[in-house]
Coordinates of N, CA, C and O and ligand atoms in Angstrom, one line a residue:
M997 N -2.1 -21.8 -15.4 CA -0.9 -21.6 -15.7 C -0.5 -21.1 -17.1 O -1.3 -21.1 -18.1
A998 N 0.4 -20.5 -17.2 CA 1.0 -20.0 -18.4 C 2.3 -19.8 -18.6 O 3.1 -20.0 -17.8
I999 N 2.7 -19.7 -20.0 CA 4.0 -19.9 -20.4 C 4.4 -18.3 -20.3 O 3.8 -17.4 -20.9
R1000 N 5.5 -17.9 -19.6 CA 6.1 -16.3 -19.4 C 7.2 -16.3 -20.4 O 8.1 -17.1 -20.6
N1001 N 7.2 -14.9 -20.8 CA 8.7 -14.7 -21.5 C 9.8 -14.7 -20.9 O 10.0 -14.4 -19.9
I1002 N 10.6 -15.6 -21.6 CA 12.1 -15.5 -21.0 C 13.0 -14.2 -21.3 O 13.0 -13.9 -22.6
R1003 N 13.4 -13.7 -20.2 CA 14.2 -12.6 -20.8 C 15.8 -13.2 -21.0 O 15.9 -14.1 -20.7
V1004 N 16.3 -12.3 -21.9 CA 17.4 -12.9 -22.6 C 18.5 -12.0 -22.4 O 18.6 -10.9 -22.0
M1005 N 20.0 -12.5 -22.1 CA 21.1 -11.8 -22.0 C 21.0 -10.3 -22.7 O 20.9 -10.3 -24.0
G1006 N 21.4 -9.0 -22.6 CA 21.3 -7.8 -22.5 C 20.0 -7.1 -21.9 O 20.4 -5.8 -21.8
D1007 N 19.2 -7.9 -21.5 CA 18.1 -7.2 -20.7 C 18.7 -6.9 -19.4 O 18.8 -7.7 -18.7
D1008 N 18.5 -5.8 -19.2 CA 19.2 -4.7 -17.7 C 18.9 -5.9 -16.4 O 19.2 -6.0 -15.5
I1009 N 17.4 -6.3 -16.5 CA 17.0 -7.1 -15.1 C 17.6 -8.1 -15.1 O 17.7 -8.4 -13.6
L1010 N 18.5 -8.7 -16.2 CA 19.2 -9.9 -15.5 C 20.2 -9.7 -14.7 O 21.2 -10.6 -14.0
R1011 N 20.6 -8.3 -14.7 CA 21.7 -7.9 -13.9 C 21.7 -7.3 -12.5 O 22.3 -6.9 -11.8
K1012 N 20.1 -7.3 -12.2 CA 19.6 -6.7 -10.8 C 19.8 -7.8 -9.7 O 19.8 -8.8 -10.1
T1013 N 20.1 -7.4 -8.5 CA 20.1 -8.2 -7.4 C 18.3 -8.3 -6.8 O 17.6 -7.2 -6.9
S1014 N 17.9 -9.6 -6.8 CA 16.5 -9.7 -6.5 C 16.0 -9.5 -4.8 O 17.3 -9.6 -4.1
K1015 N 15.0 -9.2 -4.7 CA 14.7 -9.1 -3.2 C 14.1 -10.2 -2.4 O 13.6 -10.9 -3.1
P1016 N 14.6 -10.3 -1.5 CA 13.9 -11.6 -0.4 C 12.1 -11.3 -0.4 O 11.7 -10.2 -0.3
V1017 N 11.8 -12.7 -0.6 CA 10.4 -12.9 -0.5 C 9.8 -12.9 1.1 O 10.5 -13.4 1.7
K1018 N 9.1 -11.9 1.1 CA 8.6 -11.6 2.7 C 7.5 -12.8 3.1 O 7.1 -13.4 4.4
K1019 N 6.7 -12.6 2.1 CA 5.2 -13.4 2.4 C 5.0 -14.1 1.0 O 5.1 -13.4 -0.2
I1020 N 4.0 -15.1 1.2 CA 3.8 -16.1 -0.3 C 2.3 -15.3 -0.6 O 1.3 -15.3 0.4
T1021 N 2.2 -14.8 -1.6 CA 0.7 -14.4 -2.3 C 0.3 -15.3 -3.4 O 0.8 -16.0 -3.4
E1022 N -1.1 -15.3 -3.5 CA -1.6 -15.9 -4.5 C -1.0 -15.7 -5.7 O -0.8 -16.3 -6.6
R1023 N -0.6 -14.3 -5.9 CA 0.1 -13.9 -7.2 C 1.2 -14.7 -7.1 O 1.8 -15.3 -8.4
T1024 N 2.0 -14.8 -6.1 CA 3.5 -15.6 -6.5 C 3.3 -16.9 -6.5 O 4.2 -17.6 -7.0
K1025 N 2.1 -17.6 -6.0 CA 2.1 -19.0 -6.3 C 1.8 -19.1 -7.9 O 2.4 -20.2 -8.5
I1026 N 1.0 -18.4 -8.3 CA 0.7 -18.7 -9.5 C 2.1 -18.3 -10.3 O 1.9 -19.1 -11.4
M1027 N 2.8 -17.4 -9.9 CA 4.3 -17.2 -10.7 C 5.0 -18.3 -10.9 O 5.6 -18.8 -11.6
I1028 N 4.9 -19.1 -9.3 CA 5.6 -20.2 -9.3 C 5.2 -21.4 -10.2 O 6.0 -21.9 -11.0
D1029 N 4.3 -21.5 -10.4 CA 3.2 -22.4 -11.3 C 3.9 -22.6 -12.4 O 4.4 -23.0 -13.5
D1030 N 3.8 -21.0 -13.0 CA 4.2 -20.5 -14.4 C 5.8 -20.6 -14.9 O 5.9 -21.0 -16.0
M1031 N 6.6 -20.5 -13.7 CA 7.8 -20.9 -13.6 C 8.3 -22.3 -14.2 O 9.0 -22.6 -14.9
F1032 N 7.7 -23.2 -13.4 CA 7.5 -24.8 -13.8 C 7.2 -25.1 -15.1 O 7.9 -25.6 -16.0
E1033 N 5.8 -24.2 -15.4 CA 5.5 -24.5 -16.8 C 6.2 -23.9 -18.1 O 6.6 -24.7 -19.1
T1034 N 6.7 -22.8 -17.7 CA 8.3 -22.3 -18.6 C 9.4 -23.2 -18.7 O 9.8 -23.2 -19.7
M1035 N 9.4 -23.5 -17.7 CA 10.9 -24.4 -17.6 C 10.8 -25.7 -18.4 O 11.7 -26.3 -19.1
Y1036 N 9.7 -26.3 -18.0 CA 9.5 -27.5 -18.8 C 9.2 -27.3 -20.4 O 9.6 -28.3 -20.9
E1037 N 8.4 -26.6 -20.8 CA 8.2 -26.1 -22.1 C 9.6 -26.1 -22.7 O 9.4 -26.3 -23.9
T1038 N 10.3 -25.4 -22.2 CA 11.8 -25.0 -22.7 C 12.6 -26.1 -22.5 O 14.1 -25.8 -22.9
Q1039 N 12.3 -26.9 -21.8 CA 13.0 -27.9 -21.8 C 14.5 -27.7 -20.9 O 15.7 -28.0 -20.9
G1040 N 14.2 -26.7 -19.9 CA 15.2 -26.5 -18.9 C 15.3 -27.4 -17.5 O 14.2 -27.8 -17.3
V1041 N 16.4 -27.2 -17.1 CA 16.6 -27.9 -15.5 C 16.1 -26.8 -14.4 O 16.1 -27.2 -13.2
G1042 N 16.4 -25.4 -14.5 CA 16.0 -24.6 -13.7 C 15.8 -23.2 -14.1 O 16.0 -23.0 -15.3
L1043 N 15.2 -22.7 -13.4 CA 14.6 -21.0 -13.9 C 14.6 -20.2 -12.7 O 14.0 -20.6 -11.4
A1044 N 15.2 -19.1 -12.7 CA 15.1 -18.3 -11.5 C 13.8 -17.0 -12.0 O 13.8 -16.7 -13.1
A1045 N 13.4 -16.3 -10.9 CA 12.3 -15.5 -11.1 C 12.9 -14.1 -11.9 O 12.1 -13.8 -12.8
P1046 N 13.9 -13.6 -12.1 CA 14.5 -12.2 -12.8 C 14.4 -12.9 -14.3 O 14.5 -12.2 -15.0
Q1047 N 14.6 -14.5 -14.5 CA 14.6 -14.4 -16.1 C 13.1 -14.4 -16.4 O 13.0 -14.3 -17.8
I1048 N 11.9 -14.5 -16.0 CA 10.8 -13.6 -16.2 C 10.7 -12.5 -15.8 O 9.4 -12.1 -15.8
G1049 N 11.5 -11.7 -15.4 CA 11.3 -10.4 -15.3 C 10.8 -10.1 -13.9 O 10.0 -8.7 -13.4
V1050 N 10.8 -10.9 -13.1 CA 10.2 -10.6 -11.8 C 11.6 -10.8 -10.6 O 12.2 -11.7 -10.5
L1051 N 11.9 -9.8 -9.8 CA 13.3 -9.6 -9.1 C 13.1 -9.9 -7.5 O 12.8 -9.2 -6.8
K1052 N 12.4 -11.3 -7.8 CA 12.1 -12.2 -6.0 C 13.4 -12.9 -6.0 O 13.4 -13.8 -7.2
R1053 N 13.5 -13.5 -4.9 CA 14.4 -14.6 -4.7 C 13.6 -15.7 -4.6 O 13.5 -16.6 -3.8
I1054 N 13.5 -16.0 -5.8 CA 12.5 -17.6 -6.2 C 13.2 -18.5 -7.2 O 13.6 -17.7 -8.2
V1055 N 13.6 -19.7 -6.9 CA 14.3 -20.6 -8.3 C 13.3 -22.0 -8.3 O 12.8 -22.0 -7.2
V1056 N 13.1 -22.3 -9.5 CA 12.6 -23.7 -9.5 C 13.8 -24.8 -10.2 O 14.0 -23.9 -10.9
I1057 N 13.9 -26.0 -9.8 CA 15.0 -26.6 -10.6 C 13.9 -28.1 -10.5 O 13.4 -28.5 -9.4
D1058 N 14.2 -28.8 -11.4 CA 14.0 -30.4 -11.6 C 15.1 -30.8 -12.7 O 15.2 -30.5 -14.2
V1059 N 16.0 -31.4 -11.9 CA 17.3 -31.9 -13.1 C 17.1 -33.7 -12.9 O 17.3 -34.4 -13.3
G1060 N 15.6 -33.9 -12.9 CA 15.1 -35.5 -12.7 C 15.0 -36.1 -11.3 O 14.7 -37.2 -11.4
E1061 N 15.1 -34.9 -10.3 CA 15.1 -35.7 -8.8 C 13.7 -34.9 -8.3 O 13.7 -34.9 -7.1
G1062 N 13.0 -34.6 -8.8 CA 11.7 -34.0 -8.6 C 11.8 -32.3 -8.8 O 12.6 -31.8 -8.5
P1063 N 10.5 -31.7 -8.7 CA 10.3 -30.4 -8.5 C 10.7 -29.8 -7.7 O 10.2 -30.4 -6.5
Y1064 N 11.7 -28.9 -7.5 CA 12.0 -28.1 -6.3 C 11.4 -26.8 -6.6 O 11.9 -26.2 -7.5
V1065 N 11.1 -25.8 -5.2 CA 11.2 -24.5 -5.2 C 11.8 -23.8 -4.2 O 11.7 -24.8 -2.8
F1066 N 12.5 -23.0 -4.5 CA 13.7 -22.6 -3.3 C 13.2 -21.1 -3.3 O 13.5 -20.2 -4.2
I1067 N 12.8 -20.8 -2.1 CA 12.7 -19.4 -1.8 C 13.7 -18.8 -0.6 O 14.0 -19.4 0.0
N1068 N 14.1 -17.4 -1.3 CA 15.2 -17.0 0.0 C 16.3 -18.3 0.0 O 16.9 -18.0 0.8
P1069 N 16.9 -18.7 -1.4 CA 17.8 -19.8 -0.9 C 19.1 -19.1 -0.5 O 19.5 -18.2 -1.0
V1070 N 19.9 -19.9 0.2 CA 21.4 -19.5 0.9 C 22.0 -21.0 0.5 O 21.6 -21.7 1.1
I1071 N 23.2 -20.7 -0.4 CA 24.4 -22.0 -0.2 C 24.7 -21.7 1.1 O 25.9 -20.9 1.1
T1072 N 25.0 -22.7 2.1 CA 26.0 -22.8 3.2 C 27.0 -23.5 3.1 O 27.8 -23.2 4.3
E1073 N 27.0 -24.3 2.3 CA 28.4 -25.5 2.1 C 28.4 -25.6 0.6 O 27.8 -25.6 0.1
K1074 N 30.1 -25.8 0.3 CA 30.4 -26.0 -1.0 C 31.5 -26.7 -0.7 O 32.1 -26.6 -0.1
S1075 N 31.6 -28.0 -1.4 CA 32.8 -28.6 -1.6 C 32.8 -29.7 -2.9 O 31.9 -29.7 -3.7
G1076 N 34.0 -30.1 -3.0 CA 34.4 -30.6 -4.6 C 34.5 -29.7 -5.5 O 34.2 -28.6 -5.5
E1077 N 34.6 -30.2 -6.7 CA 34.6 -29.4 -8.1 C 34.1 -30.1 -8.8 O 34.1 -31.5 -9.0
Q1078 N 33.4 -29.6 -10.1 CA 32.9 -30.3 -11.1 C 33.4 -29.3 -12.3 O 33.1 -28.2 -12.0
T1079 N 33.6 -29.6 -13.5 CA 33.8 -28.7 -14.5 C 33.0 -29.6 -15.8 O 33.2 -30.8 -16.0
G1080 N 32.0 -28.9 -16.6 CA 31.5 -29.2 -17.2 C 30.7 -27.9 -18.2 O 30.9 -26.9 -17.7
E1081 N 30.0 -28.5 -19.4 CA 29.3 -27.5 -20.0 C 28.1 -26.8 -19.1 O 27.4 -27.8 -19.1
E1082 N 28.0 -25.7 -19.5 CA 26.6 -25.0 -19.0 C 25.7 -24.3 -20.0 O 26.7 -23.6 -20.6
G1083 N 24.4 -24.3 -19.8 CA 23.8 -23.5 -20.6 C 22.7 -23.0 -19.9 O 22.8 -23.1 -18.7
C1084 N 21.9 -21.8 -20.6 CA 20.9 -20.7 -19.6 C 19.9 -20.5 -20.4 O 20.2 -20.4 -21.8
L1085 N 18.7 -20.8 -20.2 CA 17.6 -20.5 -20.8 C 17.5 -18.9 -21.6 O 16.8 -18.6 -22.6
S1086 N 18.2 -17.8 -20.5 CA 18.4 -16.4 -21.0 C 19.6 -16.5 -21.9 O 19.7 -15.5 -22.4
I1087 N 20.3 -17.4 -22.3 CA 21.3 -17.5 -23.4 C 21.3 -18.2 -24.4 O 22.1 -19.5 -24.4
P1088 N 20.2 -18.3 -25.2 CA 19.6 -19.6 -26.1 C 20.9 -19.9 -27.1 O 22.0 -19.3 -27.6
N1089 N 20.9 -21.2 -27.1 CA 22.1 -22.0 -28.2 C 23.2 -21.5 -27.9 O 24.2 -21.7 -28.7
K1090 N 23.7 -21.7 -26.6 CA 25.1 -21.2 -26.2 C 25.6 -22.2 -24.8 O 24.6 -22.3 -24.4
V1091 N 26.7 -22.4 -25.0 CA 27.3 -23.1 -23.8 C 28.6 -22.9 -23.6 O 29.2 -21.8 -24.6
A1092 N 29.2 -22.9 -22.1 CA 30.5 -22.7 -21.9 C 30.8 -23.8 -20.7 O 30.3 -24.2 -20.1
E1093 N 32.2 -23.6 -20.5 CA 32.6 -24.8 -19.7 C 32.6 -23.5 -18.3 O 33.4 -22.8 -18.2
V1094 N 32.0 -24.5 -17.2 CA 32.0 -23.7 -16.0 C 32.5 -24.8 -15.0 O 31.9 -25.9 -15.1
T1095 N 33.6 -24.3 -13.8 CA 33.5 -25.3 -13.1 C 32.8 -24.7 -11.5 O 32.8 -23.3 -11.3
R1096 N 32.3 -25.5 -10.9 CA 31.3 -25.5 -9.9 C 31.7 -26.6 -8.7 O 32.5 -27.6 -9.0
P1097 N 31.2 -26.0 -7.7 CA 31.3 -27.1 -6.4 C 30.5 -28.3 -6.8 O 29.6 -28.4 -7.4
N1098 N 31.1 -29.6 -6.4 CA 30.1 -31.0 -6.8 C 29.2 -31.0 -5.7 O 28.2 -32.0 -5.8
H1099 N 29.4 -30.4 -4.7 CA 28.4 -30.7 -3.5 C 28.0 -29.6 -2.9 O 29.0 -28.6 -2.3
V1100 N 26.8 -29.0 -3.0 CA 26.4 -28.1 -2.1 C 25.5 -28.4 -1.0 O 24.3 -29.4 -1.2
V1101 N 25.5 -27.5 0.0 CA 24.1 -27.6 1.1 C 23.5 -26.2 0.8 O 24.1 -25.3 0.7
C1102 N 22.0 -26.5 0.6 CA 21.2 -25.2 0.6 C 20.0 -24.9 1.4 O 19.3 -26.0 1.4
E1103 N 19.8 -23.9 2.1 CA 18.6 -23.8 3.0 C 17.9 -22.9 2.2 O 18.5 -21.9 1.5
A1104 N 16.6 -23.1 2.4 CA 15.5 -22.1 1.7 C 14.3 -22.4 2.2 O 14.1 -23.1 3.2
L1105 N 13.1 -21.5 1.7 CA 12.0 -21.8 2.0 C 11.2 -22.5 1.1 O 11.3 -22.3 -0.1
N1106 N 9.9 -23.0 1.5 CA 9.5 -23.7 0.2 C 8.3 -23.0 0.1 O 7.9 -21.7 1.1
E1107 N 7.4 -23.5 -0.4 CA 5.9 -22.6 -0.9 C 5.1 -22.3 0.2 O 4.2 -21.1 0.3
E1108 N 5.3 -22.7 1.5 CA 4.5 -22.7 2.5 C 5.4 -21.8 3.4 O 4.9 -21.9 4.7
M1109 N 6.4 -21.3 3.0 CA 7.4 -20.5 3.4 C 8.2 -21.5 5.0 O 8.6 -20.7 6.2
K1110 N 8.0 -22.5 5.1 CA 8.7 -23.5 5.8 C 10.2 -23.5 5.5 O 10.5 -23.9 4.1
P1111 N 11.0 -23.7 6.5 CA 12.5 -23.9 6.1 C 12.8 -25.1 5.7 O 12.4 -26.0 6.1
F1112 N 13.7 -25.2 4.6 CA 14.0 -27.0 4.8 C 15.5 -26.7 3.8 O 16.0 -25.6 3.4
T1113 N 16.3 -28.0 4.1 CA 17.7 -28.1 3.7 C 17.7 -28.8 2.6 O 17.2 -30.2 2.8
V1114 N 18.6 -28.7 1.6 CA 18.9 -29.7 0.7 C 20.1 -29.9 0.6 O 21.0 -29.0 0.4
E1115 N 20.6 -31.4 0.2 CA 22.0 -31.5 0.0 C 22.0 -32.0 -1.7 O 21.4 -32.8 -1.7
A1116 N 23.0 -31.2 -2.3 CA 23.0 -31.9 -3.6 C 24.3 -32.1 -4.3 O 25.2 -31.6 -3.5
E1117 N 24.3 -32.9 -5.0 CA 25.7 -33.4 -6.0 C 25.3 -33.1 -7.4 O 24.4 -33.2 -7.6
G1118 N 26.3 -33.3 -8.1 CA 26.5 -33.0 -9.5 C 25.8 -32.3 -10.2 O 25.7 -30.9 -9.9
L1119 N 24.7 -32.7 -11.2 CA 23.7 -31.7 -12.0 C 23.2 -31.2 -11.1 O 22.9 -29.6 -11.4
F1120 N 22.5 -31.4 -9.7 CA 21.6 -30.7 -9.1 C 22.6 -29.3 -8.4 O 21.8 -28.3 -8.4
A1121 N 23.8 -29.9 -7.6 CA 24.5 -29.0 -7.2 C 24.7 -27.5 -8.4 O 24.6 -26.6 -8.0
R1122 N 25.4 -28.1 -9.3 CA 25.4 -27.2 -10.4 C 24.1 -26.4 -10.7 O 24.3 -24.9 -10.6
A1123 N 23.1 -26.8 -10.9 CA 22.0 -26.2 -11.2 C 21.5 -25.2 -10.1 O 21.0 -23.8 -10.1
I1124 N 21.7 -25.4 -8.6 CA 21.5 -24.7 -7.3 C 22.5 -23.2 -7.7 O 21.8 -22.3 -7.2
C1125 N 23.6 -23.4 -7.9 CA 24.6 -22.5 -8.0 C 24.5 -21.7 -9.2 O 24.1 -20.3 -8.9
H1126 N 24.1 -22.1 -10.3 CA 23.6 -21.3 -11.5 C 22.4 -20.5 -11.4 O 22.3 -19.4 -11.4
E1127 N 21.0 -21.0 -10.7 CA 20.0 -20.5 -10.4 C 20.1 -19.2 -9.3 O 19.8 -18.2 -9.4
C1128 N 21.1 -19.7 -8.2 CA 21.2 -18.6 -7.1 C 22.2 -17.4 -7.6 O 21.9 -16.5 -7.2
D1129 N 22.8 -17.8 -8.7 CA 23.6 -16.4 -9.2 C 22.8 -15.6 -9.7 O 22.9 -14.4 -9.6
H1130 N 21.9 -16.3 -10.3 CA 20.7 -15.2 -11.1 C 20.2 -14.2 -10.5 O 20.0 -13.2 -10.6
L1131 N 20.1 -14.9 -8.6 CA 19.4 -13.8 -8.2 C 20.1 -12.6 -7.5 O 19.9 -11.5 -6.8
D1132 N 21.7 -12.7 -7.9 CA 22.4 -11.6 -8.1 C 22.9 -10.9 -9.1 O 24.0 -10.2 -9.0
G1133 N 22.2 -11.2 -9.9 CA 22.7 -10.6 -11.2 C 23.9 -11.1 -12.0 O 24.3 -10.5 -12.8
I1134 N 24.3 -12.6 -11.7 CA 25.4 -13.3 -12.1 C 24.9 -14.0 -13.2 O 24.1 -14.8 -13.2
L1135 N 25.6 -13.8 -14.5 CA 25.1 -14.8 -15.5 C 26.5 -15.9 -15.6 O 27.5 -15.2 -15.6
Y1136 N 26.2 -17.2 -16.2 CA 27.3 -17.9 -16.1 C 28.5 -17.9 -17.0 O 29.6 -17.9 -16.7
P1137 N 28.2 -16.7 -18.0 CA 29.7 -16.2 -18.7 C 30.6 -15.4 -18.1 O 31.5 -15.4 -18.0
D1138 N 29.7 -14.9 -16.8 CA 30.8 -14.3 -15.5 C 31.8 -15.1 -15.0 O 32.9 -14.5 -14.5
V1139 N 31.5 -16.5 -15.1 CA 32.3 -17.3 -14.1 C 32.9 -18.4 -15.1 O 33.4 -19.4 -14.4
A1140 N 32.5 -18.6 -16.1 CA 32.8 -19.6 -17.1 C 34.5 -19.6 -17.3 O 35.2 -18.4 -17.1
N1141 N 35.1 -20.7 -17.8 CA 36.2 -20.9 -17.5 C 37.0 -20.4 -18.9 O 38.0 -20.3 -19.3
G1142 N 35.9 -20.4 -20.0 CA 36.4 -19.9 -21.6 C 35.4 -19.2 -22.1 O 34.3 -18.9 -21.5
P1143 N 35.4 -19.2 -23.6 CA 34.1 -18.0 -24.0 C 33.1 -19.2 -24.2 O 32.9 -20.2 -24.5
L1144 N 31.8 -18.3 -24.6 CA 30.7 -19.0 -25.4 C 30.8 -19.5 -26.5 O 31.5 -19.1 -27.5
M1145 N 30.2 -20.8 -26.7 CA 30.4 -21.7 -27.8 C 29.1 -21.8 -28.4 O 27.9 -21.8 -27.7
D1146 N 28.8 -21.9 -29.6 CA 27.6 -22.1 -30.3 C 27.2 -23.6 -30.1 O 28.0 -24.3 -30.6
L1147 N 26.2 -24.1 -29.8 CA 25.6 -25.3 -29.6 C 25.5 -25.9 -31.0 O 25.9 -26.6 -30.9
A1148 N 25.0 -25.1 -32.0 CA 24.7 -25.6 -33.2 C 26.1 -26.1 -33.9 O 26.2 -27.3 -34.4
E1149 N 26.9 -25.1 -33.9 CA 28.4 -25.1 -34.9 C 28.9 -26.3 -33.9 O 29.3 -27.2 -34.8
E1150 N 29.0 -26.5 -32.8 CA 29.7 -27.8 -32.2 C 29.2 -29.0 -32.2 O 30.0 -30.1 -32.6
E1151 N 27.9 -29.0 -32.5 CA 27.3 -30.3 -33.2 C 27.8 -30.7 -34.7 O 27.9 -31.8 -35.0
E1152 N 27.8 -29.7 -35.4 CA 28.1 -29.9 -36.8 C 29.7 -30.5 -36.9 O 29.9 -31.2 -37.5
E1153 N 30.2 -29.6 -36.0 CA 31.8 -30.2 -36.1 C 32.0 -31.5 -35.5 O 32.8 -32.2 -36.0
Q1154 N 31.0 -32.0 -34.6 CA 31.1 -33.5 -34.4 C 30.7 -34.2 -35.4 O 31.3 -35.7 -35.8
E1155 N 29.7 -34.0 -36.2 CA 28.9 -34.5 -37.3 C 30.1 -34.9 -38.3 O 30.1 -36.1 -38.8
Q1156 N 31.2 -33.7 -38.6 CA 31.9 -33.8 -39.6 C 33.2 -34.8 -39.2 O 33.7 -35.7 -39.8
E1157 N 33.6 -34.8 -37.6 CA 34.4 -35.5 -37.2 C 34.2 -36.7 -37.2 O 34.9 -37.8 -37.7
E1158 N 32.7 -37.4 -37.0 CA 32.2 -38.6 -37.4 C 32.4 -39.0 -38.8 O 32.7 -40.1 -39.0
Q1159 N 32.1 -38.0 -39.9 CA 32.1 -38.9 -40.9 C 33.5 -39.0 -41.5 O 34.0 -39.9 -42.3
E1160 N 34.8 -38.0 -40.9 CA 35.9 -38.2 -41.4 C 36.4 -39.7 -40.8 O 36.2 -40.9 -40.7
Ligands
ZN1283 ZN1 20.3 -19.3 -16.4

């Protein structure tokens, strides 16, 4: 396993549409392992293949409900609404408020190319929407309710408020 370089906003590859996976090769399996390692190392809850420079429809997610690999994911149902701060490993130290469905159903293939369906709520649903957007070249500032905010500055402001 290896840590891969994460592409950051401004890199053209993040704006491209990823291609469906037709078969799983040994190389793809290694890439998926690397995606998990890279995600855990950087304390992310999700990572999409284009973020490591590979235009394949593969995402990994772990929001604390176990590791999931989604190959060729399709969101088939969306309902409800949640609004909260969202970040991205490709946009370091920034956050913005994004409204997403609170509940999604996602159909995908697993590492054995077997179809499965996941029903997700809350953060898991948010992560699925965010990562699937990456596969179509969409980054969260495109769908955010407001501007990007600096994570560090926001924490400083909170500290000042606490002192007062
Ligand atoms: Zn992201």
